[in-house]
Amino acid sequence: MALAQTVLCEALSEDIGSVRLTEVEVPEPGPGEVRIRLKACAVNFPDLLMIQGKYQFKPPLPFAPGGEAAGDVEAVGSGVEGFREGDAVVTGIRYGGFCERVNVPASTVRLKPERLSYAKAASYQTAYLTAYVALVRRGGLQPGETLLVHGATGGVGMAAVDLGKHLGATVIATGGRDDKLAVVKRRGADHVLNYTLANGRLGGFREAVKALTDGRGADVIYDPVGGDVFDESMRCINWDGRILTIGFTSGRWPQAPVNLILIKHIAVIGVRAGEYGRRDPEMGRANTEAIYRMAESGEIDPYVCRGFPLQQAVDAMRLLENREVVGKTVVTMNGYSM
């Protein structure tokens, strides 16, 4: 048994500040489990939505938010092979990561990519898996094609920019703030476009994309935004192009105009990276292994803008809630700091 500080959600609330910092007892790991002394845990939108009771998966109360983390193995349960005390590891879990210590199934653990810090290691799995499934498995992005990435200043968008460049595409990145886009440009995007209009709506990139592609339009469009951004994307996509629908952060589900799908000979493709792996475990393992190898070799490089100590986990979530994050932000613990 070990003590650990944790951020606990005891009742669902619209206010993410309703969680509290407390101390809990963490038992010895059971059969097939590993106990990890966590150093960093990424902050993701599902963490906020679970506290608010708006996420499709609802963990039992009370629970600690936090789904992807990195730290050191502290103890191993019976039947566990391949890990020993002191190993630096990463884990992907649905909740529980805003805690100094956590017991997790050994099947969710793998050695930390040596090139990545704990903060970056805690931040690459979800974003890059989404980008990989979208661009490689679903979108079939080819070297020399033009990739238009919307929401490129966020975690999943920045991962798509990074991976798109690795795959040999010309990348056009959109976002809502020039200072954030400057970071994306420094990290390799070929072109950046601010799509925030004077009235606060998103759009105005259609003609710029056409000009950058000699009138053809983008071959592949990566869209986690939806709404007006999706609507305008339909007007600047190349013949035989692919629009990858990742999500709807704008708050509106768009309606795909079938006449344009027909006339332009394009495909509108849904992407659910996690479900893809659950329905095809063998392919899911292959996808996870692919991004792990790229992280290990330095071919991809997660961007973490800030780290907050566990005591300030609410501040970290507020930063995400207020759209102030560039790339990813993490909660740090056990003396680790970025």
mmCIF file of C-alpha atoms in Angstrom:
data_model
loop_
_atom_site.group_PDB
_atom_site.id
_atom_site.type_symbol
_atom_site.label_atom_id
_atom_site.label_comp_id
_atom_site.label_asym_id
_atom_site.label_seq_id
_atom_site.Cartn_x
_atom_site.Cartn_y
_atom_site.Cartn_z
ATOM 1 C CA MET A 1 0.000 0.000 0.000
ATOM 2 C CA ALA A 2 1.269 3.478 -0.906
ATOM 3 C CA LEU A 3 -0.126 6.973 -0.482
ATOM 4 C CA ALA A 4 -0.631 9.296 -3.431
ATOM 5 C CA GLN A 5 -2.001 12.750 -4.051
ATOM 6 C CA THR A 6 -4.713 12.818 -6.663
ATOM 7 C CA VAL A 7 -7.230 15.128 -8.301
ATOM 8 C CA LEU A 8 -10.597 13.548 -7.624
ATOM 9 C CA CYS A 9 -13.953 14.096 -9.312
ATOM 10 C CA GLU A 10 -16.584 13.113 -6.743
ATOM 11 C CA ALA A 11 -19.676 14.492 -8.502
ATOM 12 C CA LEU A 12 -20.362 15.446 -12.103
ATOM 13 C CA SER A 13 -20.389 19.192 -12.641
ATOM 14 C CA GLU A 14 -20.335 21.689 -15.478
ATOM 15 C CA ASP A 15 -17.584 23.469 -13.532
ATOM 16 C CA ILE A 16 -14.319 21.550 -13.942
ATOM 17 C CA GLY A 17 -13.042 23.437 -10.882
ATOM 18 C CA SER A 18 -15.299 21.254 -8.723
ATOM 19 C CA VAL A 19 -12.620 18.550 -8.530
ATOM 20 C CA ARG A 20 -10.445 18.523 -5.416
ATOM 21 C CA LEU A 21 -6.905 17.577 -4.516
ATOM 22 C CA THR A 22 -6.811 14.812 -1.935
ATOM 23 C CA GLU A 23 -4.748 11.846 -0.789
ATOM 24 C CA VAL A 24 -5.645 8.233 -1.490
ATOM 25 C CA GLU A 25 -4.222 4.818 -0.740
ATOM 26 C CA VAL A 26 -2.939 2.923 -3.767
ATOM 27 C CA PRO A 27 -2.822 -0.855 -3.168
ATOM 28 C CA GLU A 28 -0.124 -3.210 -4.317
ATOM 29 C CA PRO A 29 -0.575 -4.124 -7.990
ATOM 30 C CA GLY A 30 -2.745 -7.150 -8.580
ATOM 31 C CA PRO A 31 -2.055 -10.037 -10.966
ATOM 32 C CA GLY A 32 -1.194 -8.704 -14.412
ATOM 33 C CA GLU A 33 -0.871 -5.126 -13.131
ATOM 34 C CA VAL A 34 1.950 -2.601 -12.957
ATOM 35 C CA ARG A 35 2.132 0.280 -10.496
ATOM 36 C CA ILE A 36 3.608 3.420 -12.033
ATOM 37 C CA ARG A 37 4.983 6.426 -10.181
ATOM 38 C CA LEU A 38 3.782 9.021 -12.663
ATOM 39 C CA LYS A 39 5.834 12.000 -13.794
ATOM 40 C CA ALA A 40 3.519 13.581 -16.382
ATOM 41 C CA CYS A 41 -0.051 13.181 -17.609
ATOM 42 C CA ALA A 42 -1.411 14.880 -20.727
ATOM 43 C CA VAL A 43 -4.541 17.012 -20.524
ATOM 44 C CA ASN A 44 -7.163 16.156 -23.148
ATOM 45 C CA PHE A 45 -10.708 17.314 -23.857
ATOM 46 C CA PRO A 46 -12.229 13.976 -22.738
ATOM 47 C CA ASP A 47 -10.879 14.728 -19.240
ATOM 48 C CA LEU A 48 -13.030 17.861 -19.092
ATOM 49 C CA LEU A 49 -16.041 16.162 -20.652
ATOM 50 C CA MET A 50 -15.914 13.262 -18.165
ATOM 51 C CA ILE A 51 -16.027 15.714 -15.240
ATOM 52 C CA GLN A 52 -19.045 17.369 -16.873
ATOM 53 C CA GLY A 53 -20.728 14.038 -17.616
ATOM 54 C CA LYS A 54 -20.740 14.782 -21.348
ATOM 55 C CA TYR A 55 -18.353 12.112 -22.598
ATOM 56 C CA GLN A 56 -19.633 8.868 -24.125
ATOM 57 C CA PHE A 57 -17.619 6.881 -21.570
ATOM 58 C CA LYS A 58 -18.611 7.608 -17.985
ATOM 59 C CA PRO A 59 -16.218 6.299 -15.333
ATOM 60 C CA PRO A 60 -17.612 5.312 -11.944
ATOM 61 C CA LEU A 61 -17.500 8.021 -9.287
ATOM 62 C CA PRO A 62 -15.207 9.052 -7.741
ATOM 63 C CA PHE A 63 -12.466 9.090 -10.372
ATOM 64 C CA ALA A 64 -9.328 10.972 -11.323
ATOM 65 C CA PRO A 65 -9.195 12.425 -14.849
ATOM 66 C CA GLY A 66 -6.199 11.777 -17.074
ATOM 67 C CA GLY A 67 -5.862 9.186 -19.818
ATOM 68 C CA GLU A 68 -2.280 9.141 -21.125
ATOM 69 C CA ALA A 69 0.730 9.352 -18.876
ATOM 70 C CA ALA A 70 4.407 8.582 -18.385
ATOM 71 C CA GLY A 71 6.461 7.643 -15.337
ATOM 72 C CA ASP A 72 8.559 4.915 -13.738
ATOM 73 C CA VAL A 73 7.564 1.389 -12.778
ATOM 74 C CA GLU A 74 7.371 1.155 -8.983
ATOM 75 C CA ALA A 75 6.065 -2.392 -8.551
ATOM 76 C CA VAL A 76 4.813 -5.283 -10.681
ATOM 77 C CA GLY A 77 2.091 -7.787 -9.942
ATOM 78 C CA SER A 78 2.257 -11.526 -10.348
ATOM 79 C CA GLY A 79 2.416 -12.867 -13.877
ATOM 80 C CA VAL A 80 3.853 -9.659 -15.350
ATOM 81 C CA GLU A 81 6.812 -10.089 -17.668
ATOM 82 C CA GLY A 82 8.870 -7.528 -19.547
ATOM 83 C CA PHE A 83 8.832 -4.792 -16.886
ATOM 84 C CA ARG A 84 10.850 -4.226 -13.759
ATOM 85 C CA GLU A 85 11.148 -1.595 -11.063
ATOM 86 C CA GLY A 86 12.677 1.608 -12.397
ATOM 87 C CA ASP A 87 11.668 1.173 -16.039
ATOM 88 C CA ALA A 88 10.565 4.432 -17.681
ATOM 89 C CA VAL A 89 7.197 3.707 -19.289
ATOM 90 C CA VAL A 90 4.109 5.184 -20.905
ATOM 91 C CA THR A 91 0.535 4.057 -20.428
ATOM 92 C CA GLY A 92 -2.784 4.730 -22.082
ATOM 93 C CA ILE A 93 -5.802 4.474 -19.777
ATOM 94 C CA ARG A 94 -9.280 5.969 -19.869
ATOM 95 C CA TYR A 95 -8.984 7.759 -16.526
ATOM 96 C CA GLY A 96 -6.883 7.847 -13.362
ATOM 97 C CA GLY A 97 -3.787 9.679 -14.599
ATOM 98 C CA PHE A 98 -4.060 12.803 -12.419
ATOM 99 C CA CYS A 99 -2.548 10.841 -9.553
ATOM 100 C CA GLU A 100 0.981 10.364 -8.269
ATOM 101 C CA ARG A 101 0.696 6.580 -8.425
ATOM 102 C CA VAL A 102 -1.582 4.348 -10.443
ATOM 103 C CA ASN A 103 -2.075 0.619 -10.966
ATOM 104 C CA VAL A 104 -2.733 -0.245 -14.601
ATOM 105 C CA PRO A 105 -2.964 -3.455 -16.640
ATOM 106 C CA ALA A 106 0.466 -4.396 -17.982
ATOM 107 C CA SER A 107 -1.148 -4.637 -21.423
ATOM 108 C CA THR A 108 -1.550 -0.839 -21.433
ATOM 109 C CA VAL A 109 2.129 -0.193 -20.653
ATOM 110 C CA ARG A 110 5.177 0.040 -22.881
ATOM 111 C CA LEU A 111 8.674 1.383 -22.465
ATOM 112 C CA LYS A 112 8.995 5.132 -22.909
ATOM 113 C CA PRO A 113 10.585 6.173 -26.214
ATOM 114 C CA GLU A 114 14.124 7.091 -25.173
ATOM 115 C CA ARG A 115 14.222 10.280 -27.249
ATOM 116 C CA LEU A 116 11.138 11.725 -25.565
ATOM 117 C CA SER A 117 10.956 13.497 -22.220
ATOM 118 C CA TYR A 118 8.278 12.342 -19.791
ATOM 119 C CA ALA A 119 6.123 15.315 -20.829
ATOM 120 C CA LYS A 120 6.389 14.527 -24.545
ATOM 121 C CA ALA A 121 5.999 10.800 -23.950
ATOM 122 C CA ALA A 122 2.748 11.489 -22.103
ATOM 123 C CA SER A 123 1.522 13.541 -25.048
ATOM 124 C CA TYR A 124 2.189 11.619 -28.236
ATOM 125 C CA GLN A 125 -0.037 8.553 -28.116
ATOM 126 C CA THR A 126 -3.587 9.824 -28.659
ATOM 127 C CA ALA A 127 -2.774 12.709 -31.002
ATOM 128 C CA TYR A 128 -0.360 10.828 -33.225
ATOM 129 C CA LEU A 129 -2.467 7.677 -33.310
ATOM 130 C CA THR A 130 -5.389 9.787 -34.540
ATOM 131 C CA ALA A 131 -3.182 11.448 -37.160
ATOM 132 C CA TYR A 132 -1.688 8.133 -38.278
ATOM 133 C CA VAL A 133 -5.011 6.340 -38.665
ATOM 134 C CA ALA A 134 -6.422 9.361 -40.500
ATOM 135 C CA LEU A 135 -3.562 10.117 -42.880
ATOM 136 C CA VAL A 136 -2.156 6.638 -43.496
ATOM 137 C CA ARG A 137 -4.949 4.113 -42.982
ATOM 138 C CA ARG A 138 -7.985 6.148 -44.005
ATOM 139 C CA GLY A 139 -6.687 9.007 -46.147
ATOM 140 C CA GLY A 140 -3.867 7.263 -48.004
ATOM 141 C CA LEU A 141 -1.759 10.434 -48.040
ATOM 142 C CA GLN A 142 0.984 10.196 -50.677
ATOM 143 C CA PRO A 143 4.336 12.008 -50.997
ATOM 144 C CA GLY A 144 3.921 15.183 -53.020
ATOM 145 C CA GLU A 145 0.235 15.640 -52.210
ATOM 146 C CA THR A 146 -1.095 18.765 -50.530
ATOM 147 C CA LEU A 147 -2.503 18.276 -47.037
ATOM 148 C CA LEU A 148 -4.758 20.940 -45.504
ATOM 149 C CA VAL A 149 -4.846 20.638 -41.694
ATOM 150 C CA HIS A 150 -7.543 22.537 -39.823
ATOM 151 C CA GLY A 151 -7.215 23.282 -36.123
ATOM 152 C CA ALA A 152 -3.474 22.901 -36.605
ATOM 153 C CA THR A 153 -2.543 24.637 -33.359
ATOM 154 C CA GLY A 154 -4.208 21.974 -31.191
ATOM 155 C CA GLY A 155 -2.822 18.592 -30.204
ATOM 156 C CA VAL A 156 -4.365 16.428 -32.929
ATOM 157 C CA GLY A 157 -3.886 19.128 -35.559
ATOM 158 C CA MET A 158 -0.225 19.716 -34.749
ATOM 159 C CA ALA A 159 0.365 15.955 -34.829
ATOM 160 C CA ALA A 160 -1.157 15.841 -38.329
ATOM 161 C CA VAL A 161 1.154 18.644 -39.494
ATOM 162 C CA ASP A 162 4.176 16.830 -38.076
ATOM 163 C CA LEU A 163 3.198 13.460 -39.534
ATOM 164 C CA GLY A 164 2.144 14.973 -42.864
ATOM 165 C CA LYS A 165 5.592 16.492 -43.336
ATOM 166 C CA HIS A 166 7.192 13.177 -42.400
ATOM 167 C CA LEU A 167 5.086 11.479 -45.078
ATOM 168 C CA GLY A 168 6.308 13.923 -47.735
ATOM 169 C CA ALA A 169 3.247 16.154 -48.150
ATOM 170 C CA THR A 170 3.086 19.893 -48.637
ATOM 171 C CA VAL A 171 1.210 21.073 -45.549
ATOM 172 C CA ILE A 172 -1.147 24.057 -45.316
ATOM 173 C CA ALA A 173 -2.126 24.660 -41.677
ATOM 174 C CA THR A 174 -5.061 26.722 -40.441
ATOM 175 C CA GLY A 175 -5.777 28.125 -37.007
ATOM 176 C CA GLY A 176 -7.450 30.994 -35.231
ATOM 177 C CA ARG A 177 -4.512 32.992 -33.865
ATOM 178 C CA ASP A 178 -1.373 34.291 -35.520
ATOM 179 C CA ASP A 179 0.846 33.696 -32.475
ATOM 180 C CA LYS A 180 -0.170 30.034 -32.338
ATOM 181 C CA LEU A 181 0.250 29.631 -36.084
ATOM 182 C CA ALA A 182 3.771 31.037 -35.796
ATOM 183 C CA VAL A 183 4.650 27.994 -33.662
ATOM 184 C CA VAL A 184 3.185 25.642 -36.287
ATOM 185 C CA LYS A 185 5.168 27.408 -39.010
ATOM 186 C CA ARG A 186 8.403 27.081 -37.035
ATOM 187 C CA ARG A 187 7.682 23.370 -36.646
ATOM 188 C CA GLY A 188 7.572 22.777 -40.383
ATOM 189 C CA ALA A 189 4.223 23.724 -41.925
ATOM 190 C CA ASP A 190 4.796 25.030 -45.456
ATOM 191 C CA HIS A 191 1.994 27.601 -45.208
ATOM 192 C CA VAL A 192 -0.218 28.887 -42.389
ATOM 193 C CA LEU A 193 -3.602 30.606 -42.706
ATOM 194 C CA ASN A 194 -5.600 32.380 -40.011
ATOM 195 C CA TYR A 195 -9.237 31.390 -40.557
ATOM 196 C CA THR A 196 -10.863 33.642 -37.947
ATOM 197 C CA LEU A 197 -13.080 36.180 -39.703
ATOM 198 C CA ALA A 198 -13.889 39.698 -38.482
ATOM 199 C CA ASN A 199 -17.307 38.545 -37.250
ATOM 200 C CA GLY A 200 -15.729 35.770 -35.169
ATOM 201 C CA ARG A 201 -16.788 32.955 -37.503
ATOM 202 C CA LEU A 202 -14.306 30.582 -39.078
ATOM 203 C CA GLY A 203 -13.605 30.576 -42.801
ATOM 204 C CA GLY A 204 -12.042 32.691 -45.520
ATOM 205 C CA PHE A 205 -9.358 30.194 -46.507
ATOM 206 C CA ARG A 206 -10.873 28.885 -49.752
ATOM 207 C CA GLU A 207 -9.193 31.262 -52.198
ATOM 208 C CA ALA A 208 -5.860 31.154 -50.375
ATOM 209 C CA VAL A 209 -5.775 27.353 -50.566
ATOM 210 C CA LYS A 210 -6.579 27.463 -54.268
ATOM 211 C CA ALA A 211 -3.860 30.058 -54.867
ATOM 212 C CA LEU A 212 -1.302 27.932 -53.009
ATOM 213 C CA THR A 213 -2.201 24.887 -55.112
ATOM 214 C CA ASP A 214 -2.390 26.604 -58.528
ATOM 215 C CA GLY A 215 -6.163 26.360 -58.474
ATOM 216 C CA ARG A 216 -6.358 22.624 -57.838
ATOM 217 C CA GLY A 217 -7.213 22.596 -54.148
ATOM 218 C CA ALA A 218 -5.968 20.318 -51.382
ATOM 219 C CA ASP A 219 -5.670 16.587 -52.008
ATOM 220 C CA VAL A 220 -6.354 15.605 -48.391
ATOM 221 C CA ILE A 221 -8.141 17.714 -45.766
ATOM 222 C CA TYR A 222 -7.823 16.870 -42.074
ATOM 223 C CA ASP A 223 -10.803 18.380 -40.246
ATOM 224 C CA PRO A 224 -11.340 18.173 -36.479
ATOM 225 C CA VAL A 225 -13.394 21.400 -36.565
ATOM 226 C CA GLY A 226 -16.480 20.775 -38.702
ATOM 227 C CA GLY A 227 -19.182 23.415 -39.099
ATOM 228 C CA ASP A 228 -18.355 26.294 -41.443
ATOM 229 C CA VAL A 229 -14.802 24.985 -41.866
ATOM 230 C CA PHE A 230 -16.080 21.737 -43.355
ATOM 231 C CA ASP A 231 -18.492 23.616 -45.617
ATOM 232 C CA GLU A 232 -15.730 25.775 -47.046
ATOM 233 C CA SER A 233 -13.356 22.817 -47.332
ATOM 234 C CA MET A 234 -15.758 21.286 -49.835
ATOM 235 C CA ARG A 235 -15.035 24.298 -52.056
ATOM 236 C CA CYS A 236 -11.251 23.988 -52.046
ATOM 237 C CA ILE A 237 -10.627 20.271 -52.438
ATOM 238 C CA ASN A 238 -8.934 18.764 -55.472
ATOM 239 C CA TRP A 239 -10.497 16.248 -57.853
ATOM 240 C CA ASP A 240 -10.386 12.795 -56.225
ATOM 241 C CA GLY A 241 -9.592 14.406 -52.856
ATOM 242 C CA ARG A 242 -10.336 13.046 -49.405
ATOM 243 C CA ILE A 243 -11.862 14.930 -46.477
ATOM 244 C CA LEU A 244 -11.058 13.277 -43.162
ATOM 245 C CA THR A 245 -13.663 14.046 -40.514
ATOM 246 C CA ILE A 246 -11.972 13.866 -37.104
ATOM 247 C CA GLY A 247 -14.477 15.754 -34.950
ATOM 248 C CA PHE A 248 -16.628 18.849 -34.523
ATOM 249 C CA THR A 249 -14.900 21.280 -32.151
ATOM 250 C CA SER A 250 -16.899 24.109 -33.738
ATOM 251 C CA GLY A 251 -20.010 22.624 -32.161
ATOM 252 C CA ARG A 252 -21.887 22.049 -35.430
ATOM 253 C CA TRP A 253 -22.153 18.841 -37.412
ATOM 254 C CA PRO A 254 -21.993 19.847 -41.078
ATOM 255 C CA GLN A 255 -24.092 18.374 -43.857
ATOM 256 C CA ALA A 256 -22.013 17.011 -46.743
ATOM 257 C CA PRO A 257 -23.356 18.228 -50.123
ATOM 258 C CA VAL A 258 -23.701 15.070 -52.157
ATOM 259 C CA ASN A 259 -23.661 16.992 -55.445
ATOM 260 C CA LEU A 260 -20.109 18.213 -54.757
ATOM 261 C CA ILE A 261 -19.021 14.750 -53.648
ATOM 262 C CA LEU A 262 -20.233 13.457 -57.021
ATOM 263 C CA ILE A 263 -18.969 16.282 -59.233
ATOM 264 C CA LYS A 264 -15.516 16.450 -57.646
ATOM 265 C CA HIS A 265 -15.211 12.662 -57.295
ATOM 266 C CA ILE A 266 -14.191 13.021 -53.659
ATOM 267 C CA ALA A 267 -14.545 10.933 -50.502
ATOM 268 C CA VAL A 268 -15.709 12.086 -47.076
ATOM 269 C CA ILE A 269 -14.147 9.701 -44.574
ATOM 270 C CA GLY A 270 -14.861 9.323 -40.871
ATOM 271 C CA VAL A 271 -11.951 8.645 -38.527
ATOM 272 C CA ARG A 272 -12.237 6.988 -35.105
ATOM 273 C CA ALA A 273 -8.732 5.848 -34.256
ATOM 274 C CA GLY A 274 -9.590 4.121 -30.987
ATOM 275 C CA GLU A 275 -12.585 2.250 -32.364
ATOM 276 C CA TYR A 276 -10.513 1.265 -35.407
ATOM 277 C CA GLY A 277 -8.140 -0.598 -33.097
ATOM 278 C CA ARG A 278 -10.893 -2.101 -30.956
ATOM 279 C CA ARG A 279 -12.649 -3.583 -33.969
ATOM 280 C CA ASP A 280 -9.411 -4.799 -35.546
ATOM 281 C CA PRO A 281 -6.971 -5.487 -32.677
ATOM 282 C CA GLU A 282 -4.204 -6.708 -34.975
ATOM 283 C CA MET A 283 -4.312 -3.517 -37.024
ATOM 284 C CA GLY A 284 -4.637 -1.493 -33.824
ATOM 285 C CA ARG A 285 -1.404 -2.987 -32.530
ATOM 286 C CA ALA A 286 0.289 -2.281 -35.858
ATOM 287 C CA ASN A 287 -0.810 1.365 -35.716
ATOM 288 C CA THR A 288 0.421 1.768 -32.148
ATOM 289 C CA GLU A 289 3.732 0.136 -33.028
ATOM 290 C CA ALA A 290 4.166 2.414 -36.049
ATOM 291 C CA ILE A 291 3.871 5.642 -34.068
ATOM 292 C CA TYR A 292 6.037 4.193 -31.290
ATOM 293 C CA ARG A 293 8.828 3.488 -33.789
ATOM 294 C CA MET A 294 8.555 7.019 -35.162
ATOM 295 C CA ALA A 295 8.718 8.477 -31.657
ATOM 296 C CA GLU A 296 11.680 6.238 -30.812
ATOM 297 C CA SER A 297 13.576 7.254 -33.944
ATOM 298 C CA GLY A 298 12.802 10.961 -33.649
ATOM 299 C CA GLU A 299 10.733 11.063 -36.841
ATOM 300 C CA ILE A 300 7.885 12.727 -34.943
ATOM 301 C CA ASP A 301 8.206 15.335 -32.203
ATOM 302 C CA PRO A 302 5.270 16.131 -29.877
ATOM 303 C CA TYR A 303 4.965 19.774 -28.848
ATOM 304 C CA VAL A 304 4.126 20.546 -25.229
ATOM 305 C CA CYS A 305 3.563 24.226 -24.496
ATOM 306 C CA ARG A 306 3.262 24.132 -20.695
ATOM 307 C CA GLY A 307 3.405 21.936 -17.634
ATOM 308 C CA PHE A 308 1.425 22.453 -14.421
ATOM 309 C CA PRO A 309 2.084 20.714 -11.099
ATOM 310 C CA LEU A 310 -0.642 18.361 -9.928
ATOM 311 C CA GLN A 311 -1.785 20.975 -7.414
ATOM 312 C CA GLN A 312 -2.643 23.239 -10.376
ATOM 313 C CA ALA A 313 -4.385 20.602 -12.505
ATOM 314 C CA VAL A 314 -7.527 22.740 -12.711
ATOM 315 C CA ASP A 315 -5.440 25.576 -14.201
ATOM 316 C CA ALA A 316 -4.124 23.147 -16.809
ATOM 317 C CA MET A 317 -7.662 22.116 -17.723
ATOM 318 C CA ARG A 318 -8.816 25.738 -17.797
ATOM 319 C CA LEU A 319 -6.071 26.517 -20.296
ATOM 320 C CA LEU A 320 -7.494 23.844 -22.588
ATOM 321 C CA GLU A 321 -11.094 24.871 -21.921
ATOM 322 C CA ASN A 322 -10.262 28.461 -22.896
ATOM 323 C CA ARG A 323 -8.503 27.397 -26.132
ATOM 324 C CA GLU A 324 -5.165 28.761 -24.946
ATOM 325 C CA VAL A 325 -3.158 25.567 -25.495
ATOM 326 C CA VAL A 326 -0.693 25.246 -28.370
ATOM 327 C CA GLY A 327 -0.104 21.553 -29.039
ATOM 328 C CA LYS A 328 -0.439 19.871 -25.651
ATOM 329 C CA THR A 329 -0.222 20.734 -21.968
ATOM 330 C CA VAL A 330 0.583 18.317 -19.150
ATOM 331 C CA VAL A 331 0.140 17.862 -15.421
ATOM 332 C CA THR A 332 3.429 17.024 -13.678
ATOM 333 C CA MET A 333 4.062 15.269 -10.366
ATOM 334 C CA ASN A 334 6.566 13.517 -8.114
ATOM 335 C CA GLY A 335 9.121 16.289 -8.481
ATOM 336 C CA TYR A 336 9.198 16.250 -12.283
ATOM 337 C CA SER A 337 9.047 19.556 -14.134
ATOM 338 C CA MET A 338 9.481 20.465 -17.776
#
